PDB file of C-alpha atoms in Angstrom:
ATOM      1  CA  UNK A 514      10.470  39.063 -22.932  1.00  0.00           C
ATOM      2  CA  UNK A 515       9.660  38.578 -19.232  1.00  0.00           C
ATOM      3  CA  UNK A 516      12.075  38.051 -16.376  1.00  0.00           C
ATOM      4  CA  UNK A 517      11.796  37.289 -12.692  1.00  0.00           C
ATOM      5  CA  UNK A 518      14.279  39.194 -10.508  1.00  0.00           C
ATOM      6  CA  UNK A 519      15.244  37.956  -7.045  1.00  0.00           C
ATOM      7  CA  UNK A 520      17.290  40.354  -4.919  1.00  0.00           C
ATOM      8  CA  UNK A 521      16.251  43.958  -5.350  1.00  0.00           C
ATOM      9  CA  UNK A 522      19.121  45.877  -3.879  1.00  0.00           C
ATOM     10  CA  UNK A 523      20.314  49.023  -5.643  1.00  0.00           C
ATOM     11  CA  UNK A 524      21.856  47.103  -8.525  1.00  0.00           C
ATOM     12  CA  UNK A 525      18.946  44.677  -8.941  1.00  0.00           C
ATOM     13  CA  UNK A 526      16.447  47.516  -8.852  1.00  0.00           C
ATOM     14  CA  UNK A 527      18.400  49.479 -11.465  1.00  0.00           C
ATOM     15  CA  UNK A 528      18.625  46.439 -13.705  1.00  0.00           C
ATOM     16  CA  UNK A 529      14.871  45.949 -13.391  1.00  0.00           C
ATOM     17  CA  UNK A 530      14.236  49.560 -14.373  1.00  0.00           C
ATOM     18  CA  UNK A 531      16.534  49.336 -17.377  1.00  0.00           C
ATOM     19  CA  UNK A 532      14.715  46.215 -18.572  1.00  0.00           C
ATOM     20  CA  UNK A 533      11.293  47.826 -18.085  1.00  0.00           C
ATOM     21  CA  UNK A 534      12.455  50.896 -20.000  1.00  0.00           C
ATOM     22  CA  UNK A 535      13.459  48.587 -22.859  1.00  0.00           C
ATOM     23  CA  UNK A 536       9.974  47.100 -23.002  1.00  0.00           C
ATOM     24  CA  UNK A 537      10.500  43.890 -21.020  1.00  0.00           C
ATOM     25  CA  UNK A 538       8.165  42.650 -18.319  1.00  0.00           C
ATOM     26  CA  UNK A 539       9.863  42.234 -14.929  1.00  0.00           C
ATOM     27  CA  UNK A 540       8.477  40.600 -11.784  1.00  0.00           C
ATOM     28  CA  UNK A 541      10.564  41.390  -8.702  1.00  0.00           C
ATOM     29  CA  UNK A 542      10.849  39.658  -5.346  1.00  0.00           C
ATOM     30  CA  UNK A 543      12.894  40.503  -2.266  1.00  0.00           C
ATOM     31  CA  UNK A 544      12.767  39.665   1.446  1.00  0.00           C
ATOM     32  CA  UNK A 545      12.431  43.414   2.028  1.00  0.00           C
ATOM     33  CA  UNK A 546       8.909  44.656   1.213  1.00  0.00           C
ATOM     34  CA  UNK A 547      10.208  48.197   0.696  1.00  0.00           C
ATOM     35  CA  UNK A 548      12.515  46.934  -2.057  1.00  0.00           C
ATOM     36  CA  UNK A 549       9.553  45.326  -3.799  1.00  0.00           C
ATOM     37  CA  UNK A 550       7.605  48.589  -3.601  1.00  0.00           C
ATOM     38  CA  UNK A 551      10.618  50.390  -5.069  1.00  0.00           C
ATOM     39  CA  UNK A 552      10.718  48.306  -8.261  1.00  0.00           C
ATOM     40  CA  UNK A 553       6.931  48.549  -8.620  1.00  0.00           C
ATOM     41  CA  UNK A 554       7.361  52.327  -8.605  1.00  0.00           C
ATOM     42  CA  UNK A 555       9.914  51.878 -11.380  1.00  0.00           C
ATOM     43  CA  UNK A 556       7.425  50.006 -13.572  1.00  0.00           C
ATOM     44  CA  UNK A 557       8.002  46.361 -12.614  1.00  0.00           C
ATOM     45  CA  UNK A 558       5.470  44.020 -11.021  1.00  0.00           C
ATOM     46  CA  UNK A 559       5.923  42.817  -7.475  1.00  0.00           C
ATOM     47  CA  UNK A 560       5.757  39.364  -5.906  1.00  0.00           C
ATOM     48  CA  UNK A 561       5.722  38.733  -2.173  1.00  0.00           C
ATOM     49  CA  UNK A 562       6.888  35.125  -2.253  1.00  0.00           C
ATOM     50  CA  UNK A 563       8.878  32.868  -4.552  1.00  0.00           C
ATOM     51  CA  UNK A 564       5.702  30.958  -5.254  1.00  0.00           C
ATOM     52  CA  UNK A 565       3.980  34.128  -6.438  1.00  0.00           C
ATOM     53  CA  UNK A 566       6.998  35.084  -8.509  1.00  0.00           C
ATOM     54  CA  UNK A 567       7.087  31.749 -10.331  1.00  0.00           C
ATOM     55  CA  UNK A 568       3.301  31.724 -10.853  1.00  0.00           C
ATOM     56  CA  UNK A 569       3.440  35.112 -12.595  1.00  0.00           C
ATOM     57  CA  UNK A 570       5.962  33.911 -15.178  1.00  0.00           C
ATOM     58  CA  UNK A 571       5.222  31.905 -18.302  1.00  0.00           C
ATOM     59  CA  UNK A 572       7.169  28.738 -19.081  1.00  0.00           C
ATOM     60  CA  UNK A 573       9.934  28.436 -19.994  1.00  0.00           C
ATOM     61  CA  UNK A 574      10.720  30.885 -17.181  1.00  0.00           C
ATOM     62  CA  UNK A 575      13.783  33.068 -16.809  1.00  0.00           C
ATOM     63  CA  UNK A 576      14.712  34.065 -13.255  1.00  0.00           C
ATOM     64  CA  UNK A 577      17.684  36.246 -12.381  1.00  0.00           C
ATOM     65  CA  UNK A 578      19.159  36.039  -8.875  1.00  0.00           C
ATOM     66  CA  UNK A 579      21.079  38.969  -7.386  1.00  0.00           C
ATOM     67  CA  UNK A 580      21.807  37.574  -3.917  1.00  0.00           C
ATOM     68  CA  UNK A 581      25.059  37.284  -1.893  1.00  0.00           C
ATOM     69  CA  UNK A 582      27.337  34.400  -2.791  1.00  0.00           C
ATOM     70  CA  UNK A 583      27.504  31.211  -0.781  1.00  0.00           C
ATOM     71  CA  UNK A 584      24.676  29.887   1.332  1.00  0.00           C
ATOM     72  CA  UNK A 585      22.104  32.575   0.246  1.00  0.00           C
ATOM     73  CA  UNK A 586      22.407  31.322  -3.347  1.00  0.00           C
ATOM     74  CA  UNK A 587      22.001  27.680  -2.287  1.00  0.00           C
ATOM     75  CA  UNK A 588      18.979  28.518  -0.138  1.00  0.00           C
ATOM     76  CA  UNK A 589      17.324  30.403  -3.010  1.00  0.00           C
ATOM     77  CA  UNK A 590      17.937  27.532  -5.424  1.00  0.00           C
ATOM     78  CA  UNK A 591      16.645  24.945  -2.942  1.00  0.00           C
ATOM     79  CA  UNK A 592      13.446  26.938  -2.523  1.00  0.00           C
ATOM     80  CA  UNK A 593      13.009  27.480  -6.257  1.00  0.00           C
ATOM     81  CA  UNK A 594      13.680  24.019  -7.667  1.00  0.00           C
ATOM     82  CA  UNK A 595      10.364  22.455  -6.519  1.00  0.00           C
ATOM     83  CA  UNK A 596       8.544  25.355  -8.208  1.00  0.00           C
ATOM     84  CA  UNK A 597      10.342  25.164 -11.572  1.00  0.00           C
ATOM     85  CA  UNK A 598       9.907  22.957 -14.610  1.00  0.00           C
ATOM     86  CA  UNK A 599      12.336  21.423 -17.120  1.00  0.00           C
ATOM     87  CA  UNK A 600      13.431  24.064 -19.595  1.00  0.00           C
ATOM     88  CA  UNK A 601      13.334  26.919 -17.097  1.00  0.00           C
ATOM     89  CA  UNK A 602      16.435  29.123 -16.874  1.00  0.00           C
ATOM     90  CA  UNK A 603      17.989  30.240 -13.608  1.00  0.00           C
ATOM     91  CA  UNK A 604      20.579  33.035 -13.763  1.00  0.00           C
ATOM     92  CA  UNK A 605      23.125  33.930 -11.084  1.00  0.00           C
ATOM     93  CA  UNK A 606      24.184  37.514 -11.658  1.00  0.00           C
ATOM     94  CA  UNK A 607      26.064  37.938  -8.367  1.00  0.00           C
ATOM     95  CA  UNK A 608      29.726  37.577  -7.441  1.00  0.00           C
ATOM     96  CA  UNK A 609      29.883  33.812  -7.024  1.00  0.00           C
ATOM     97  CA  UNK A 610      32.913  31.502  -6.902  1.00  0.00           C
ATOM     98  CA  UNK A 611      33.018  29.809 -10.291  1.00  0.00           C
ATOM     99  CA  UNK A 612      33.556  26.288  -8.923  1.00  0.00           C
ATOM    100  CA  UNK A 613      30.330  26.614  -6.902  1.00  0.00           C
ATOM    101  CA  UNK A 614      28.596  27.693 -10.107  1.00  0.00           C
ATOM    102  CA  UNK A 615      29.868  24.633 -11.980  1.00  0.00           C
ATOM    103  CA  UNK A 616      28.599  22.315  -9.255  1.00  0.00           C
ATOM    104  CA  UNK A 617      25.183  23.992  -9.183  1.00  0.00           C
ATOM    105  CA  UNK A 618      24.876  23.846 -12.958  1.00  0.00           C
ATOM    106  CA  UNK A 619      25.552  20.107 -12.926  1.00  0.00           C
ATOM    107  CA  UNK A 620      23.020  19.483 -10.173  1.00  0.00           C
ATOM    108  CA  UNK A 621      20.311  21.576 -11.858  1.00  0.00           C
ATOM    109  CA  UNK A 622      20.879  19.929 -15.219  1.00  0.00           C
ATOM    110  CA  UNK A 623      19.618  16.688 -13.688  1.00  0.00           C
ATOM    111  CA  UNK A 624      16.305  18.489 -13.123  1.00  0.00           C
ATOM    112  CA  UNK A 625      16.295  19.863 -16.655  1.00  0.00           C
ATOM    113  CA  UNK A 626      16.934  23.419 -15.485  1.00  0.00           C
ATOM    114  CA  UNK A 627      19.445  25.574 -17.348  1.00  0.00           C
ATOM    115  CA  UNK A 628      21.880  27.418 -15.060  1.00  0.00           C
ATOM    116  CA  UNK A 629      23.497  30.542 -16.476  1.00  0.00           C
ATOM    117  CA  UNK A 630      26.170  32.550 -14.673  1.00  0.00           C
ATOM    118  CA  UNK A 631      26.557  36.230 -15.444  1.00  0.00           C
ATOM    119  CA  UNK A 632      29.490  38.121 -14.022  1.00  0.00           C
ATOM    120  CA  UNK A 633      27.992  41.616 -13.919  1.00  0.00           C
ATOM    121  CA  UNK A 634      29.882  44.900 -13.718  1.00  0.00           C
ATOM    122  CA  UNK A 635      28.496  48.397 -13.793  1.00  0.00           C
ATOM    123  CA  UNK A 636      27.367  49.042 -10.242  1.00  0.00           C
ATOM    124  CA  UNK A 637      25.103  52.010  -9.591  1.00  0.00           C
ATOM    125  CA  UNK A 638      25.947  53.491 -13.018  1.00  0.00           C
ATOM    126  CA  UNK A 639      24.506  50.578 -14.970  1.00  0.00           C
ATOM    127  CA  UNK A 640      21.014  52.040 -15.193  1.00  0.00           C
ATOM    128  CA  UNK A 641      22.257  54.919 -17.331  1.00  0.00           C
ATOM    129  CA  UNK A 642      25.425  53.467 -18.883  1.00  0.00           C
ATOM    130  CA  UNK A 643      24.540  49.795 -19.236  1.00  0.00           C
ATOM    131  CA  UNK A 644      26.189  46.725 -17.705  1.00  0.00           C
ATOM    132  CA  UNK A 645      29.192  44.682 -18.717  1.00  0.00           C
ATOM    133  CA  UNK A 646      28.180  41.026 -18.585  1.00  0.00           C
ATOM    134  CA  UNK A 647      30.423  37.978 -18.808  1.00  0.00           C
ATOM    135  CA  UNK A 648      28.101  35.061 -19.461  1.00  0.00           C
ATOM    136  CA  UNK A 649      28.653  31.357 -18.850  1.00  0.00           C
ATOM    137  CA  UNK A 650      26.298  28.538 -19.810  1.00  0.00           C
ATOM    138  CA  UNK A 651      25.162  26.424 -22.717  1.00  0.00           C
ATOM    139  CA  UNK A 652      24.950  28.143 -26.067  1.00  0.00           C
ATOM    140  CA  UNK A 653      21.228  27.482 -26.352  1.00  0.00           C
ATOM    141  CA  UNK A 654      20.402  28.801 -22.901  1.00  0.00           C
ATOM    142  CA  UNK A 655      22.469  31.937 -23.386  1.00  0.00           C
ATOM    143  CA  UNK A 656      20.979  32.557 -26.820  1.00  0.00           C
ATOM    144  CA  UNK A 657      17.461  32.241 -25.429  1.00  0.00           C
ATOM    145  CA  UNK A 658      18.283  35.063 -22.999  1.00  0.00           C
ATOM    146  CA  UNK A 659      19.820  37.331 -25.635  1.00  0.00           C
ATOM    147  CA  UNK A 660      17.027  39.980 -25.461  1.00  0.00           C
ATOM    148  CA  UNK A 661      17.713  40.420 -21.741  1.00  0.00           C
ATOM    149  CA  UNK A 662      21.466  40.805 -22.204  1.00  0.00           C
ATOM    150  CA  UNK A 663      21.035  43.174 -25.132  1.00  0.00           C
ATOM    151  CA  UNK A 664      18.717  45.383 -23.053  1.00  0.00           C
ATOM    152  CA  UNK A 665      21.077  45.498 -20.062  1.00  0.00           C
ATOM    153  CA  UNK A 666      24.309  46.003 -22.032  1.00  0.00           C
ATOM    154  CA  UNK A 667      25.643  49.426 -23.127  1.00  0.00           C
ATOM    155  CA  UNK A 668      24.651  48.425 -26.688  1.00  0.00           C
ATOM    156  CA  UNK A 669      23.133  45.294 -28.171  1.00  0.00           C
ATOM    157  CA  UNK A 670      26.482  44.257 -29.611  1.00  0.00           C
ATOM    158  CA  UNK A 671      28.822  45.703 -26.984  1.00  0.00           C
ATOM    159  CA  UNK A 672      29.654  44.962 -23.361  1.00  0.00           C
ATOM    160  CA  UNK A 673      28.400  41.417 -23.131  1.00  0.00           C
ATOM    161  CA  UNK A 674      29.113  37.974 -24.491  1.00  0.00           C
ATOM    162  CA  UNK A 675      29.176  34.252 -23.788  1.00  0.00           C
ATOM    163  CA  UNK A 676      32.647  33.496 -22.434  1.00  0.00           C
ATOM    164  CA  UNK A 677      32.185  29.714 -22.250  1.00  0.00           C
ATOM    165  CA  UNK A 678      30.307  26.917 -20.468  1.00  0.00           C
ATOM    166  CA  UNK A 679      28.865  27.078 -16.963  1.00  0.00           C
ATOM    167  CA  UNK A 680      31.287  28.758 -14.587  1.00  0.00           C
ATOM    168  CA  UNK A 681      33.163  30.666 -17.297  1.00  0.00           C
ATOM    169  CA  UNK A 682      31.207  33.893 -16.698  1.00  0.00           C
ATOM    170  CA  UNK A 683      31.964  33.952 -12.992  1.00  0.00           C
ATOM    171  CA  UNK A 684      35.578  32.930 -13.620  1.00  0.00           C
ATOM    172  CA  UNK A 685      36.145  35.862 -15.976  1.00  0.00           C
ATOM    173  CA  UNK A 686      34.411  38.253 -13.535  1.00  0.00           C
ATOM    174  CA  UNK A 687      36.719  36.982 -10.779  1.00  0.00           C
ATOM    175  CA  UNK A 688      39.759  37.906 -12.886  1.00  0.00           C
ATOM    176  CA  UNK A 689      38.106  41.196 -13.842  1.00  0.00           C
ATOM    177  CA  UNK A 690      37.777  42.133 -10.164  1.00  0.00           C
ATOM    178  CA  UNK A 691      41.360  41.109  -9.455  1.00  0.00           C
ATOM    179  CA  UNK A 692      42.551  43.478 -12.179  1.00  0.00           C
ATOM    180  CA  UNK A 693      40.290  46.148 -10.692  1.00  0.00           C
ATOM    181  CA  UNK A 694      42.028  45.738  -7.315  1.00  0.00           C
ATOM    182  CA  UNK A 695      45.395  46.396  -8.928  1.00  0.00           C
ATOM    183  CA  UNK A 696      44.216  49.421 -10.901  1.00  0.00           C
ATOM    184  CA  UNK A 697      42.590  50.982  -7.866  1.00  0.00           C
ATOM    185  CA  UNK A 698      45.681  50.436  -5.726  1.00  0.00           C
ATOM    186  CA  UNK A 699      47.965  51.995  -8.345  1.00  0.00           C
ATOM    187  CA  UNK A 700      45.769  55.082  -8.615  1.00  0.00           C
ATOM    188  CA  UNK A 701      45.495  55.365  -4.826  1.00  0.00           C
ATOM    189  CA  UNK A 702      49.266  55.158  -4.331  1.00  0.00           C
ATOM    190  CA  UNK A 703      50.051  57.624  -7.092  1.00  0.00           C
ATOM    191  CA  UNK A 704      47.628  60.227  -5.782  1.00  0.00           C
ATOM    192  CA  UNK A 705      48.937  59.676  -2.257  1.00  0.00           C
ATOM    193  CA  UNK A 706      52.442  60.577  -3.443  1.00  0.00           C
ATOM    194  CA  UNK A 707      51.162  63.761  -5.059  1.00  0.00           C
ATOM    195  CA  UNK A 708      49.047  64.630  -2.018  1.00  0.00           C
ATOM    196  CA  UNK A 709      52.137  64.374   0.173  1.00  0.00           C
ATOM    197  CA  UNK A 710      54.109  66.834  -2.003  1.00  0.00           C
ATOM    198  CA  UNK A 711      52.666  69.840  -0.201  1.00  0.00           C
ATOM    199  CA  UNK A 712      55.141  72.412  -1.597  1.00  0.00           C
ATOM    200  CA  UNK A 713      53.491  72.224  -5.035  1.00  0.00           C
ATOM    201  CA  UNK A 714      49.924  72.644  -3.789  1.00  0.00           C
ATOM    202  CA  UNK A 715      48.709  70.145  -6.354  1.00  0.00           C
ATOM    203  CA  UNK A 716      45.018  70.045  -7.240  1.00  0.00           C
ATOM    204  CA  UNK A 717      44.493  66.288  -7.461  1.00  0.00           C
ATOM    205  CA  UNK A 718      41.057  66.463  -9.058  1.00  0.00           C
ATOM    206  CA  UNK A 719      42.411  68.796 -11.760  1.00  0.00           C
ATOM    207  CA  UNK A 720      45.302  66.388 -12.406  1.00  0.00           C
ATOM    208  CA  UNK A 721      42.875  63.499 -12.769  1.00  0.00           C
ATOM    209  CA  UNK A 722      40.928  65.582 -15.302  1.00  0.00           C
ATOM    210  CA  UNK A 723      44.135  66.321 -17.249  1.00  0.00           C
ATOM    211  CA  UNK A 724      44.966  62.637 -17.406  1.00  0.00           C
ATOM    212  CA  UNK A 725      41.532  61.870 -18.790  1.00  0.00           C
ATOM    213  CA  UNK A 726      42.520  63.206 -22.225  1.00  0.00           C
ATOM    214  CA  UNK A 727      45.379  61.719 -24.181  1.00  0.00           C
ATOM    215  CA  UNK A 728      47.035  59.945 -21.265  1.00  0.00           C
ATOM    216  CA  UNK A 729      47.693  56.199 -21.358  1.00  0.00           C
ATOM    217  CA  UNK A 730      46.286  55.923 -17.810  1.00  0.00           C
ATOM    218  CA  UNK A 731      42.912  57.434 -18.695  1.00  0.00           C
ATOM    219  CA  UNK A 732      39.877  55.342 -17.659  1.00  0.00           C
ATOM    220  CA  UNK A 733      36.370  55.465 -16.275  1.00  0.00           C
ATOM    221  CA  UNK A 734      37.854  54.569 -12.909  1.00  0.00           C
ATOM    222  CA  UNK A 735      40.018  57.684 -13.128  1.00  0.00           C
ATOM    223  CA  UNK A 736      36.912  59.761 -13.892  1.00  0.00           C
ATOM    224  CA  UNK A 737      35.285  58.410 -10.730  1.00  0.00           C
ATOM    225  CA  UNK A 738      38.478  59.152  -8.809  1.00  0.00           C
ATOM    226  CA  UNK A 739      38.316  62.771  -9.986  1.00  0.00           C
ATOM    227  CA  UNK A 740      34.700  63.013  -8.832  1.00  0.00           C
ATOM    228  CA  UNK A 741      35.636  61.623  -5.403  1.00  0.00           C
ATOM    229  CA  UNK A 742      38.535  64.114  -5.050  1.00  0.00           C
ATOM    230  CA  UNK A 743      36.284  67.025  -5.935  1.00  0.00           C
ATOM    231  CA  UNK A 744      33.786  65.958  -3.266  1.00  0.00           C
ATOM    232  CA  UNK A 745      36.433  65.491  -0.560  1.00  0.00           C
ATOM    233  CA  UNK A 746      39.958  66.583  -1.601  1.00  0.00           C
ATOM    234  CA  UNK A 747      41.584  65.470   1.664  1.00  0.00           C
ATOM    235  CA  UNK A 748      39.491  62.319   2.172  1.00  0.00           C
ATOM    236  CA  UNK A 749      39.225  63.419   5.802  1.00  0.00           C
ATOM    237  CA  UNK A 750      35.650  62.142   6.041  1.00  0.00           C
ATOM    238  CA  UNK A 751      36.515  58.671   4.711  1.00  0.00           C
ATOM    239  CA  UNK A 752      37.608  55.940   7.134  1.00  0.00           C
ATOM    240  CA  UNK A 753      40.748  54.041   6.009  1.00  0.00           C
ATOM    241  CA  UNK A 754      38.869  50.731   5.793  1.00  0.00           C
ATOM    242  CA  UNK A 755      38.650  48.979   2.429  1.00  0.00           C
ATOM    243  CA  UNK A 756      36.322  45.949   2.171  1.00  0.00           C
ATOM    244  CA  UNK A 757      36.553  43.228  -0.470  1.00  0.00           C
ATOM    245  CA  UNK A 758      33.822  41.121  -2.068  1.00  0.00           C
ATOM    246  CA  UNK A 759      35.901  37.952  -2.001  1.00  0.00           C
ATOM    247  CA  UNK A 760      36.710  37.864  -5.699  1.00  0.00           C
ATOM    248  CA  UNK A 761      40.237  39.223  -5.222  1.00  0.00           C
ATOM    249  CA  UNK A 762      40.961  36.373  -2.815  1.00  0.00           C
ATOM    250  CA  UNK A 763      39.601  33.817  -5.267  1.00  0.00           C
ATOM    251  CA  UNK A 764      41.664  35.303  -8.103  1.00  0.00           C
ATOM    252  CA  UNK A 765      44.894  35.092  -6.103  1.00  0.00           C
ATOM    253  CA  UNK A 766      44.156  31.535  -4.967  1.00  0.00           C
ATOM    254  CA  UNK A 767      43.372  30.514  -8.561  1.00  0.00           C
ATOM    255  CA  UNK A 768      46.600  32.070  -9.800  1.00  0.00           C
ATOM    256  CA  UNK A 769      48.538  30.029  -7.246  1.00  0.00           C
ATOM    257  CA  UNK A 770      46.775  26.851  -8.363  1.00  0.00           C
ATOM    258  CA  UNK A 771      47.680  27.656 -11.984  1.00  0.00           C
ATOM    259  CA  UNK A 772      51.299  28.616 -11.132  1.00  0.00           C
ATOM    260  CA  UNK A 773      50.723  32.110 -12.508  1.00  0.00           C
ATOM    261  CA  UNK A 774      52.468  35.015 -10.800  1.00  0.00           C
ATOM    262  CA  UNK A 775      50.055  37.856  -9.983  1.00  0.00           C
ATOM    263  CA  UNK A 776      52.044  40.074  -7.590  1.00  0.00           C
ATOM    264  CA  UNK A 777      50.086  43.267  -8.263  1.00  0.00           C
ATOM    265  CA  UNK A 778      46.699  41.669  -7.573  1.00  0.00           C
ATOM    266  CA  UNK A 779      48.063  39.818  -4.516  1.00  0.00           C
ATOM    267  CA  UNK A 780      49.630  42.942  -3.025  1.00  0.00           C
ATOM    268  CA  UNK A 781      46.513  45.011  -3.694  1.00  0.00           C
ATOM    269  CA  UNK A 782      44.480  42.406  -1.798  1.00  0.00           C
ATOM    270  CA  UNK A 783      46.970  42.394   1.094  1.00  0.00           C
ATOM    271  CA  UNK A 784      46.773  46.179   1.252  1.00  0.00           C
ATOM    272  CA  UNK A 785      43.000  45.998   1.585  1.00  0.00           C
ATOM    273  CA  UNK A 786      43.323  43.504   4.426  1.00  0.00           C
ATOM    274  CA  UNK A 787      45.922  45.725   6.118  1.00  0.00           C
ATOM    275  CA  UNK A 788      43.521  48.670   6.008  1.00  0.00           C
ATOM    276  CA  UNK A 789      41.272  46.886   8.486  1.00  0.00           C
ATOM    277  CA  UNK A 790      43.940  46.323  11.132  1.00  0.00           C
ATOM    278  CA  UNK A 791      43.093  48.958  13.697  1.00  0.00           C
ATOM    279  CA  UNK A 792      45.709  47.608  16.083  1.00  0.00           C
ATOM    280  CA  UNK A 793      48.415  47.472  13.387  1.00  0.00           C
ATOM    281  CA  UNK A 794      50.159  44.732  15.346  1.00  0.00           C
ATOM    282  CA  UNK A 795      52.455  43.775  12.494  1.00  0.00           C
ATOM    283  CA  UNK A 796      53.793  47.339  12.164  1.00  0.00           C
ATOM    284  CA  UNK A 797      54.337  47.525  15.909  1.00  0.00           C
ATOM    285  CA  UNK A 798      56.164  44.199  15.869  1.00  0.00           C
ATOM    286  CA  UNK A 799      58.382  45.376  12.994  1.00  0.00           C
ATOM    287  CA  UNK A 800      59.430  48.401  15.061  1.00  0.00           C
ATOM    288  CA  UNK A 801      60.171  46.153  18.036  1.00  0.00           C
ATOM    289  CA  UNK A 802      62.303  43.839  15.859  1.00  0.00           C
ATOM    290  CA  UNK A 803      64.371  46.802  14.639  1.00  0.00           C
ATOM    291  CA  UNK A 804      64.951  47.825  18.228  1.00  0.00           C
ATOM    292  CA  UNK A 805      66.010  44.305  19.183  1.00  0.00           C
ATOM    293  CA  UNK A 806      68.580  43.712  16.470  1.00  0.00           C
ATOM    294  CA  UNK A 807      69.801  47.218  15.821  1.00  0.00           C
ATOM    295  CA  UNK A 808      68.966  49.259  18.867  1.00  0.00           C
ATOM    296  CA  UNK A 809      66.754  51.527  16.785  1.00  0.00           C
ATOM    297  CA  UNK A 810      64.456  53.830  18.730  1.00  0.00           C
ATOM    298  CA  UNK A 811      60.738  53.107  18.796  1.00  0.00           C
ATOM    299  CA  UNK A 812      57.957  55.620  19.178  1.00  0.00           C
ATOM    300  CA  UNK A 813      55.697  55.027  22.154  1.00  0.00           C
ATOM    301  CA  UNK A 814      51.924  55.499  22.096  1.00  0.00           C
ATOM    302  CA  UNK A 815      50.861  58.528  24.144  1.00  0.00           C
TER     303      UNK A 815
END
């Protein structure tokens, strides 16, 4: 099968290479010419415009977008629609808000274009390990793309599946990332407690390795944590700034709309936001409040 790939960052390039290795033809396009050259070196074909990309694909075409959510997705779709034909399939494999996906699918259906959303997890390890894919879209459109999903997944029958109609894939990925926030925060806090217990001289990477066998908290995320601790046991070279892709925010907002309590995910998100507060105004104000009502001493900045 052949596939057009738009957005050739690290993940898009790795996905292209995995598909090529499985015998599929991939045509890649990116605004960055170096990224195009990279996928060509990996065995894909390159295109230097959307027009060239579409012209190199046979109808009905399948085009996978790996571009940032929001306006970049809309701009890509607006540029592609005049070039596509009824029956073509357009796939959004990025982290997109599911309600935006539903609206785009409805609009594209009027033009006869199938819109498939694929919540994709696997990151930089997907090339070797395969990707987890949560797929939304019509049954016929998803089935027509089965060879692509089977090639990208860890196994043809594992790690991917149609979760429902348009928007369902991105919805499930949103929840997936919210859970990920909570897991990461729990690990980070637990290891911070152990790191602070200096009298035991605990080897945190070794402890992570111990937990990897037989423990109920074992996971791939814990394996990656062990690797990170081996590389930098004190984390002294890592700035205490934790970004978010937006999906944690969407998950918390959706939980509120559904009257579902998600305190762990919400607090993990708040902790990420707090990590970016260089001024730490709220903490300073808390200290000032304690001084005001209780006469507690405050520490002054040198």
